[in-house]
Amino acid sequence: MDAQSRGRAEEIDPADQWVLNPRTGHYELQLNDSAARERPKVAAPRRSSSAPAAPTAPSPGVPGPRRGDAPPGGRRGGRSRKGGGGGGRRKKALLITSGTLALLLVGGAAAAYLYYDHLNGNLSVTDIAGAGTGGFKKDQAINILVIGTDKRSGAGNEGYGDKDSVGHADTTILFHIAKDRSNATALSIPRDLITTIPDCPTKQPDGTTKTVRGAKGVRFNTSLGQEGRDAGCTMRTVKELTGIEVDNFMMVDFNAVKTLSTAVGGVPVCLEKAVDDEDSKLKLPQGEHRLEGEQALAFVRTRHAFGNESDLDRIKTQQQFLGSMMREMKSKETLTSPKKFFSLAEAATKSLTVDQGLGSIDKLTDLAGELKDIDLKNITFTTLPVLDNPAEKVKATVVVDQRLADPLLQMIRGDVSLTEVEKKEQAAKEAADADAKAKQDALLQGNRAPAGDVRVAVYNGGGPKGAASTTLGWLQNTKGMSKASNQGNAPSKVDATQLEYAPNQADQARALADALGLPVTALKMGTTDAAAKAPMKLTLGPDFQKPGTPLAPPVPQELPKDVQQAQADKAVCAK
């Protein structure tokens, strides 16, 4: 109901009184005269009564309790100060622009005015027992695992998912944000993919850690929920599968689709043909539609309406829906609507389970700040390439298609954009690299130091586990470089293996480059001489496999044509 249709000031929804100030970019509270007289202090915006009740977010592990269920703007723990309409209560608020929780949940972008205390209390947090990197870093590429579970929680979800199931990793997207924050790749992982699940340490209710044994030749979706596995196990499985270590995870259930689509006012979709799916209860005529609530959930859940009725075609449908939701969240209608902001913030946080590294609005805000400048045209949806499982007569599962998956994963690991808009910048970078390589070629021309004189400190900056120790033993025992030392993990990861040395260590660098087969692009010479007996610094990157083996080939700059991909800014009709 609009504020103008209400007869009494006390019935005015506070959300209607928040107005975007185009000069500052912030929302400001503006009361009319009568409201100001009767309500000198206004309560924080409340959710629309028509919005579905938000459920407790799923957590197969041990989630922390929700921190407070007070109304928006209220203090946690039930305490409040005197004063009508919320007067005197602390209202910590923050503005997140072009890349908030919605971007992380569904790959979208939005701006929201968040009431800090209340929304912070909405979040559920799971201790993932050390899975992942420990959290994203501002100066590095970011990998967030977004998990949609099929656990049946919340009213109205009785018809979805397996009855009495603790849930699976039903929809999984690895969201890679480029180091320079210019682009992002959303990699969908099919739930029926046959893979290996590693041993998974999981936190127990009594605070102890229990290791759930791994499994080989099982469906990917069993990495969550089954045998007591938590989201940290899904993170470990993704690393095992892709070679990409995940920084953080976010998990939602069915209600996130229902509540977010409702909060934004419906998500536009178009159909090339009429749909009547008895299983998902989706029945729509051909043409354009705006879906929310149950209809939106039925659209992303249907397996029999589009394509060849497989999970792979359902993934494409979900990607189309998420792309449309992104565009809707970034539309003028959403960006200028305080009510939509408040509803989105409430729906997102109520549906969200995260790891401890993202367990507060402050941390989510920091992450949103890293994403705010990504344009939708530079966000690419793609799916891990797979083939029908050759071991099955009746095709029910899939296996990785290494021919197509390897270059795709190399590009993601190498932080190469999949969008055409980045190709020009990439070409300029390649030209600069070629010029630098020409200058570096001269570095390999000259004397080589005797093996016994080579001093080098070896660090692992993204190579295989134990690579620094293995390399040290190989250098000392095989190459006679007895003055090498193992320094363990590097302070930060590197994109590729590199050898840093001083001008007066060039003869040592050439000898080490010969031994390890390092290309000139891995040699980084400083500008000042090193002190006597100071070691060079060798940092092993993700391109390093094992000593004596050439580094991995250069990262491809273009995908094979058969790899499925779609940009978030383009509307595509389901068919």
XYZ file of C-alpha atoms in Angstrom:
575
model
C 0.000 0.000 0.000
C 1.285 3.458 -0.874
C 1.848 6.023 1.824
C -0.612 8.407 0.173
C -3.457 5.922 0.601
C -3.040 5.638 4.351
C -5.157 7.851 6.528
C -3.044 7.950 9.658
C 0.571 8.974 10.039
C 1.377 6.068 12.323
C 0.468 3.647 9.514
C 3.039 5.052 7.109
C 5.640 2.448 6.199
C 9.018 4.009 7.096
C 10.470 2.521 3.929
C 8.323 4.932 1.956
C 10.023 7.827 3.672
C 13.563 6.989 2.567
C 14.513 8.941 -0.555
C 17.633 8.653 -2.693
C 19.631 11.876 -2.696
C 21.187 11.981 -6.200
C 23.795 14.471 -5.028
C 25.240 12.216 -2.303
C 24.168 8.781 -3.509
C 22.750 8.028 -0.017
C 19.209 7.396 1.158
C 17.839 10.051 3.513
C 14.789 9.985 5.772
C 12.232 12.596 4.732
C 8.977 12.827 6.695
C 5.977 14.921 5.687
C 4.706 17.489 8.174
C 2.036 15.341 9.794
C 4.284 12.339 10.093
C 7.048 14.487 11.534
C 4.731 15.872 14.183
C 3.367 12.509 15.242
C 6.519 10.439 14.733
C 9.640 12.456 15.559
C 11.597 9.179 15.644
C 10.972 6.521 13.034
C 11.516 2.818 13.377
C 13.757 1.011 10.970
C 11.943 -0.296 7.877
C 9.965 -3.493 8.336
C 9.555 -6.216 5.789
C 6.468 -6.384 3.664
C 3.864 -8.602 5.290
C 3.331 -10.317 1.959
C 6.893 -11.581 1.755
C 7.376 -15.290 2.515
C 8.707 -16.086 5.933
C 12.441 -16.647 5.760
C 13.625 -20.063 6.983
C 16.586 -21.022 9.019
C 19.343 -21.344 6.448
C 20.649 -24.897 5.928
C 23.916 -26.007 7.379
C 24.972 -29.636 7.299
C 27.860 -28.656 9.564
C 27.617 -26.798 12.829
C 26.226 -23.328 12.151
C 26.380 -20.632 14.732
C 23.004 -19.469 16.014
C 21.350 -16.518 14.348
C 22.380 -13.476 16.298
C 19.118 -11.918 17.328
C 15.605 -11.856 15.892
C 14.704 -8.321 16.861
C 12.826 -6.191 14.309
C 14.976 -4.225 11.858
C 16.890 -1.520 13.643
C 16.376 -3.053 17.076
C 19.141 -4.064 19.460
C 20.175 -7.689 19.762
C 19.325 -9.498 22.947
C 15.918 -7.814 23.270
C 17.194 -4.606 24.859
C 15.947 -1.227 23.682
C 15.977 2.323 24.889
C 12.873 4.286 25.724
C 11.194 6.244 23.016
C 8.256 5.679 20.683
C 8.712 4.247 17.227
C 12.275 3.097 17.883
C 13.535 6.499 19.027
C 17.025 6.440 20.516
C 17.922 3.039 19.147
C 21.294 2.692 17.519
C 20.907 2.518 13.747
C 24.184 1.621 12.132
C 23.625 1.703 8.398
C 25.793 1.358 5.358
C 25.419 1.794 1.641
C 26.617 -0.915 -0.716
C 26.648 0.044 -4.393
C 26.799 -2.011 -7.595
C 27.646 -5.388 -6.177
C 26.105 -6.480 -2.887
C 24.873 -9.690 -1.326
C 22.721 -10.300 -4.374
C 25.808 -10.438 -6.599
C 27.264 -13.102 -4.354
C 24.062 -15.119 -4.053
C 23.029 -15.057 -7.688
C 25.837 -13.245 -9.505
C 23.894 -9.986 -9.644
C 24.573 -6.373 -8.749
C 22.511 -4.033 -6.545
C 22.741 -1.213 -4.057
C 21.159 -1.511 -0.650
C 20.833 0.577 2.489
C 21.392 -1.992 5.230
C 20.513 -1.763 8.893
C 23.668 -3.174 10.340
C 22.637 -4.694 13.656
C 19.512 -6.434 12.433
C 20.967 -7.805 9.211
C 24.123 -8.921 10.965
C 21.898 -10.985 13.246
C 20.170 -12.606 10.267
C 23.296 -14.411 9.081
C 24.034 -18.063 9.862
C 27.709 -18.989 10.154
C 29.404 -22.381 9.713
C 32.885 -23.277 10.932
C 34.476 -25.055 7.945
C 37.456 -26.425 9.880
C 40.154 -24.781 7.801
C 38.798 -25.432 4.317
C 39.829 -22.865 1.699
C 42.356 -20.079 1.883
C 41.057 -18.533 5.082
C 39.323 -15.703 3.264
C 39.547 -13.459 0.199
C 42.273 -10.830 -0.109
C 41.931 -7.390 -1.609
C 44.992 -7.638 -3.856
C 44.303 -11.144 -5.201
C 41.766 -12.871 -7.404
C 38.723 -14.038 -5.417
C 36.964 -17.413 -5.600
C 33.578 -17.680 -3.875
C 31.665 -20.968 -3.914
C 27.908 -20.381 -4.124
C 25.942 -23.483 -3.108
C 22.220 -23.999 -3.596
C 21.061 -26.911 -1.468
C 17.924 -28.991 -2.039
C 17.272 -29.374 1.664
C 13.549 -29.035 2.309
C 13.306 -26.279 4.883
C 10.649 -23.662 5.300
C 6.906 -23.661 4.749
C 5.775 -24.388 1.222
C 8.809 -26.432 0.223
C 7.290 -29.862 0.854
C 7.106 -30.546 -2.864
C 10.793 -29.925 -3.525
C 13.851 -32.045 -2.845
C 14.116 -35.490 -1.308
C 11.874 -36.123 1.687
C 13.789 -36.313 4.986
C 17.086 -35.539 3.170
C 19.714 -33.432 4.910
C 20.359 -31.844 1.535
C 22.835 -32.058 -1.345
C 24.942 -29.627 -3.348
C 22.120 -29.311 -5.862
C 23.279 -26.139 -7.634
C 26.933 -25.147 -7.341
C 28.648 -22.145 -8.920
C 32.314 -21.242 -8.496
C 32.377 -17.463 -8.809
C 35.835 -16.228 -9.860
C 36.475 -12.479 -9.595
C 39.526 -11.247 -11.504
C 42.499 -9.826 -9.646
C 42.024 -6.452 -11.361
C 38.238 -6.607 -10.639
C 37.418 -5.967 -14.301
C 35.563 -9.224 -14.929
C 34.182 -12.381 -13.379
C 33.463 -15.971 -14.391
C 30.622 -18.054 -12.918
C 31.454 -21.749 -13.390
C 28.540 -24.142 -12.847
C 29.445 -27.644 -11.676
C 26.912 -30.364 -12.629
C 25.459 -32.119 -9.610
C 25.587 -35.554 -11.310
C 29.298 -35.302 -12.108
C 31.287 -38.357 -11.024
C 34.246 -37.185 -8.971
C 36.445 -37.823 -5.933
C 35.503 -36.376 -2.555
C 38.546 -35.968 -0.274
C 38.632 -36.605 3.464
C 36.783 -33.737 5.152
C 37.432 -32.410 8.676
C 34.092 -31.170 10.069
C 33.265 -29.343 13.275
C 31.018 -31.198 15.721
C 28.461 -29.752 18.189
C 30.852 -30.300 21.094
C 33.575 -28.259 19.386
C 35.706 -31.220 18.356
C 36.701 -31.957 14.770
C 35.692 -35.193 13.070
C 37.137 -36.285 9.731
C 34.552 -37.706 7.356
C 36.175 -40.246 5.068
C 36.348 -39.388 1.393
C 34.901 -41.356 -1.489
C 35.850 -42.096 -5.097
C 33.567 -42.409 -8.099
C 30.578 -40.674 -6.486
C 28.248 -37.864 -7.521
C 29.483 -34.346 -6.834
C 26.263 -33.418 -5.040
C 27.072 -35.867 -2.230
C 29.935 -33.587 -1.168
C 27.360 -31.746 0.960
C 25.077 -33.147 3.653
C 25.730 -36.817 3.074
C 27.725 -38.738 5.739
C 27.821 -35.539 7.798
C 29.712 -33.504 5.199
C 29.481 -29.716 5.426
C 30.106 -26.893 2.956
C 33.823 -27.064 3.734
C 33.820 -30.513 2.179
C 32.254 -29.127 -0.996
C 35.015 -26.497 -1.049
C 37.660 -29.213 -0.786
C 35.960 -31.248 -3.505
C 35.960 -28.249 -5.850
C 39.686 -27.782 -5.304
C 40.297 -31.478 -5.988
C 38.221 -31.244 -9.155
C 39.380 -27.912 -10.610
C 42.742 -27.125 -9.040
C 41.203 -23.871 -7.777
C 41.254 -23.201 -4.044
C 38.113 -21.530 -2.748
C 38.341 -18.480 -0.499
C 34.842 -18.486 0.998
C 31.444 -20.091 0.540
C 27.825 -18.912 0.589
C 24.905 -21.311 0.813
C 21.170 -20.841 0.265
C 18.134 -23.104 -0.037
C 14.914 -22.998 -2.064
C 13.567 -20.003 -0.189
C 16.333 -17.710 -1.464
C 14.927 -17.943 -4.999
C 11.397 -17.351 -3.772
C 12.128 -14.450 -1.453
C 14.719 -12.671 -3.619
C 12.588 -12.874 -6.756
C 9.636 -11.511 -4.781
C 11.699 -8.762 -3.167
C 12.914 -7.459 -6.517
C 9.370 -7.377 -7.879
C 9.679 -10.399 -10.152
C 12.328 -11.612 -12.595
C 11.654 -11.232 -16.349
C 11.996 -14.404 -18.448
C 10.944 -15.343 -21.939
C 9.950 -18.722 -23.356
C 10.246 -19.868 -26.941
C 7.503 -22.412 -26.314
C 4.705 -23.053 -23.835
C 5.607 -25.032 -20.710
C 3.473 -27.485 -18.735
C 5.661 -29.503 -16.344
C 3.739 -31.685 -13.891
C 6.771 -32.326 -11.684
C 7.752 -28.711 -11.014
C 4.158 -27.422 -11.451
C 5.426 -24.838 -13.954
C 2.722 -23.935 -16.471
C 3.342 -20.898 -18.670
C 2.380 -19.894 -22.216
C 4.938 -18.929 -24.838
C 6.286 -15.388 -24.534
C 7.552 -13.039 -21.828
C 6.744 -13.370 -18.134
C 7.733 -11.855 -14.803
C 8.211 -14.622 -12.225
C 8.431 -14.465 -8.458
C 7.926 -16.727 -5.475
C 6.749 -20.265 -6.248
C 6.754 -19.664 -10.009
C 10.362 -18.473 -9.945
C 11.429 -21.528 -7.975
C 9.531 -23.844 -10.319
C 11.310 -22.205 -13.279
C 14.817 -22.844 -11.946
C 13.888 -26.336 -10.689
C 12.215 -27.727 -13.819
C 14.061 -30.522 -15.642
C 11.399 -31.427 -18.196
C 10.513 -28.105 -19.775
C 13.575 -27.202 -21.830
C 16.287 -28.758 -24.003
C 16.724 -32.501 -23.672
C 15.323 -32.491 -20.117
C 18.726 -33.037 -18.510
C 20.393 -31.388 -15.552
C 22.791 -29.700 -17.997
C 19.896 -27.920 -19.699
C 18.488 -26.975 -16.314
C 21.848 -25.344 -15.541
C 21.478 -23.200 -18.677
C 17.969 -22.209 -17.571
C 19.276 -21.261 -14.133
C 22.051 -19.181 -15.668
C 19.488 -17.338 -17.817
C 17.368 -16.671 -14.731
C 20.332 -15.430 -12.697
C 21.455 -13.149 -15.506
C 17.955 -11.688 -15.678
C 17.877 -11.211 -11.924
C 21.186 -9.334 -12.136
C 19.797 -6.986 -14.745
C 16.647 -6.465 -12.698
C 18.602 -5.687 -9.548
C 20.701 -3.150 -11.404
C 17.742 -1.548 -13.161
C 16.653 1.999 -12.417
C 13.400 0.691 -10.922
C 15.344 -1.221 -8.275
C 18.143 1.263 -7.671
C 15.668 4.040 -6.854
C 13.351 1.982 -4.653
C 14.128 1.947 -0.917
C 11.400 -0.637 -0.331
C 13.074 -3.046 -2.749
C 16.431 -2.419 -1.106
C 15.092 -3.256 2.334
C 13.239 -6.330 1.086
C 16.305 -7.594 -0.788
C 18.581 -7.084 2.200
C 16.161 -8.909 4.474
C 15.591 -11.793 2.056
C 19.287 -12.207 1.271
C 20.571 -12.279 4.831
C 17.725 -14.457 6.139
C 18.474 -17.086 3.488
C 22.241 -16.998 3.776
C 24.746 -19.323 5.447
C 28.415 -18.356 5.197
C 31.797 -19.363 6.577
C 33.456 -17.442 9.398
C 35.465 -15.385 6.923
C 32.217 -13.759 5.726
C 30.294 -14.035 8.973
C 29.327 -10.381 9.397
C 27.852 -7.540 7.386
C 31.190 -5.731 7.724
C 33.000 -8.578 5.974
C 30.319 -8.892 3.317
C 30.555 -5.154 2.760
C 34.315 -5.412 2.254
C 33.724 -8.101 -0.332
C 31.008 -6.070 -2.030
C 33.454 -3.191 -2.303
C 35.761 -5.435 -4.304
C 32.951 -6.232 -6.756
C 31.246 -2.886 -7.211
C 32.892 -1.923 -10.511
C 32.262 -5.143 -12.460
C 30.033 -4.486 -15.463
C 27.404 -7.119 -16.276
C 28.820 -7.487 -19.775
C 32.053 -8.709 -18.191
C 30.393 -11.473 -16.146
C 30.417 -14.800 -17.989
C 28.378 -17.873 -17.105
C 29.846 -21.189 -18.196
C 29.568 -24.864 -17.237
C 32.335 -27.360 -16.548
C 32.431 -29.423 -19.785
C 31.286 -33.021 -19.297
C 30.507 -36.218 -21.206
C 28.026 -39.020 -20.539
C 29.548 -41.554 -18.182
C 30.955 -44.285 -20.489
C 30.639 -46.857 -17.681
C 26.828 -46.652 -17.718
C 24.408 -48.327 -20.113
C 21.578 -46.130 -18.894
C 23.047 -42.642 -18.852
C 22.456 -41.017 -15.475
C 25.783 -39.397 -14.580
C 28.553 -37.502 -16.363
C 32.363 -37.291 -16.280
C 34.701 -34.378 -17.006
C 35.476 -33.757 -20.682
C 39.184 -33.066 -20.218
C 39.661 -31.846 -23.804
C 37.390 -28.863 -23.163
C 37.670 -28.570 -19.380
C 41.464 -28.256 -19.232
C 41.729 -24.986 -21.225
C 38.704 -23.523 -19.417
C 40.145 -24.280 -15.992
C 43.578 -23.030 -17.065
C 42.017 -19.716 -18.044
C 40.224 -19.382 -14.706
C 43.339 -20.353 -12.751
C 45.360 -17.952 -14.917
C 42.837 -15.162 -14.285
C 42.067 -14.739 -17.994
C 38.751 -13.075 -18.839
C 36.223 -14.996 -20.955
C 34.600 -11.802 -22.223
C 35.391 -10.224 -25.568
C 35.593 -6.775 -24.028
C 38.840 -7.763 -22.348
C 40.540 -9.079 -25.469
C 41.934 -5.695 -26.520
C 43.456 -5.135 -23.104
C 44.796 -8.682 -23.149
C 46.411 -8.082 -26.564
C 48.118 -4.979 -25.223
C 49.355 -6.968 -22.237
C 50.717 -9.694 -24.496
C 52.570 -7.098 -26.565
C 54.105 -5.642 -23.411
C 55.042 -9.132 -22.238
C 56.717 -9.858 -25.565
C 58.789 -6.696 -25.260
C 59.754 -7.613 -21.702
C 60.674 -11.127 -22.834
C 62.971 -9.749 -25.509
C 64.770 -7.716 -22.872
C 64.962 -10.688 -20.532
C 66.480 -12.970 -23.162
C 69.712 -11.158 -22.546
C 69.581 -12.256 -18.920
C 70.346 -15.851 -19.912
C 73.451 -14.794 -21.782
C 76.441 -15.028 -19.473
C 78.307 -17.165 -16.972
C 76.770 -19.847 -14.751
C 77.792 -20.165 -11.098
C 78.966 -23.568 -9.834
C 76.116 -25.551 -8.282
C 77.690 -25.374 -4.838
C 77.647 -21.563 -4.957
C 73.939 -21.218 -5.703
C 72.075 -19.797 -2.723
C 68.285 -19.832 -3.011
C 65.352 -19.749 -0.563
C 62.435 -21.822 -1.876
C 58.829 -20.817 -1.140
C 55.534 -22.426 -2.118
C 53.287 -19.714 -3.527
C 50.551 -21.853 -5.074
C 52.298 -25.006 -6.234
C 51.367 -28.559 -5.164
C 51.315 -29.331 -1.461
C 54.848 -29.961 -0.208
C 56.400 -28.564 -3.407
C 58.987 -26.428 -1.556
C 60.247 -29.412 0.440
C 60.318 -31.681 -2.622
C 62.192 -29.085 -4.661
C 64.730 -28.507 -1.895
C 65.580 -32.217 -1.725
C 65.863 -32.414 -5.512
C 68.166 -29.375 -5.750
C 70.452 -30.610 -2.968
C 70.569 -34.298 -3.807
C 70.261 -34.274 -7.599
C 71.785 -30.958 -8.645
C 74.360 -30.449 -5.887
C 72.935 -27.089 -4.809
C 73.573 -27.661 -1.115
C 73.012 -24.031 -0.129
C 69.306 -24.097 -1.059
C 66.802 -23.755 1.828
C 63.092 -24.461 2.324
C 61.058 -21.507 3.599
C 57.622 -23.164 3.445
C 54.572 -21.248 2.257
C 55.077 -17.817 0.703
C 53.453 -14.800 2.443
C 51.113 -14.512 -0.554
C 50.353 -16.567 -3.626
C 51.776 -15.811 -7.057
C 50.177 -16.256 -10.467
C 53.211 -18.102 -11.836
C 56.592 -19.413 -10.661
C 59.187 -16.653 -10.311
C 62.849 -16.316 -9.345
C 63.795 -12.987 -7.764
C 67.501 -12.109 -7.688
C 69.923 -9.173 -7.584
C 72.174 -8.070 -10.473
C 75.227 -9.556 -8.755
C 73.400 -12.910 -8.503
C 72.790 -13.252 -12.247
C 75.264 -16.126 -12.627
C 73.473 -18.036 -9.850
C 70.085 -17.293 -11.427
C 71.200 -18.687 -14.800
C 72.460 -21.867 -13.143
C 69.190 -22.350 -11.270
C 67.112 -21.549 -14.372
C 69.060 -24.214 -16.282
C 68.494 -26.780 -13.535
C 64.756 -26.167 -13.202
C 64.049 -25.289 -16.817
C 62.715 -21.848 -15.895
C 61.693 -19.597 -18.800
C 63.043 -16.078 -18.973
C 59.606 -14.766 -18.042
C 60.087 -16.318 -14.597
C 63.281 -14.330 -13.934
C 62.784 -11.112 -11.973
C 66.020 -9.157 -11.568
C 66.135 -6.357 -9.020
C 67.934 -3.020 -9.344
C 70.436 -3.197 -6.482
C 73.097 -5.746 -5.598
C 72.503 -8.204 -2.761
C 74.660 -8.593 0.325
C 77.214 -11.387 0.445
C 75.659 -14.800 1.116
C 72.120 -13.428 0.647
C 69.922 -16.026 -1.101
C 67.800 -15.565 -4.183
C 64.047 -16.093 -3.753
C 62.309 -18.851 -5.728
C 58.495 -18.856 -5.364
C 56.717 -21.859 -6.857
C 53.399 -21.005 -8.502
C 50.394 -22.963 -9.809
C 52.275 -23.677 -13.060
C 54.868 -25.706 -11.127
C 54.301 -29.473 -11.180
C 57.476 -31.098 -9.821
C 61.227 -30.430 -10.040
C 62.738 -31.589 -13.294
C 59.429 -31.165 -15.155
C 58.886 -28.106 -17.385
C 56.429 -25.547 -16.105
C 52.860 -25.820 -17.303
C 52.299 -24.412 -20.809
C 51.123 -20.813 -21.194
C 47.498 -20.189 -20.271
C 45.238 -20.224 -23.357
C 43.694 -16.883 -24.232
C 40.575 -18.204 -25.948
C 38.122 -20.973 -25.165
C 37.412 -23.877 -27.518
C 34.223 -23.125 -29.444
C 32.353 -26.051 -27.874
C 32.544 -24.631 -24.334
C 29.152 -23.259 -23.287
C 29.148 -19.643 -22.162
C 26.769 -16.697 -21.824
C 27.231 -13.091 -20.714
C 25.102 -11.705 -17.891
C 24.043 -8.600 -19.808
C 22.336 -10.550 -22.619
C 18.741 -11.765 -22.386
C 18.242 -15.291 -23.764
C 14.906 -17.063 -24.167
C 14.533 -20.547 -22.699
C 13.797 -23.201 -25.288
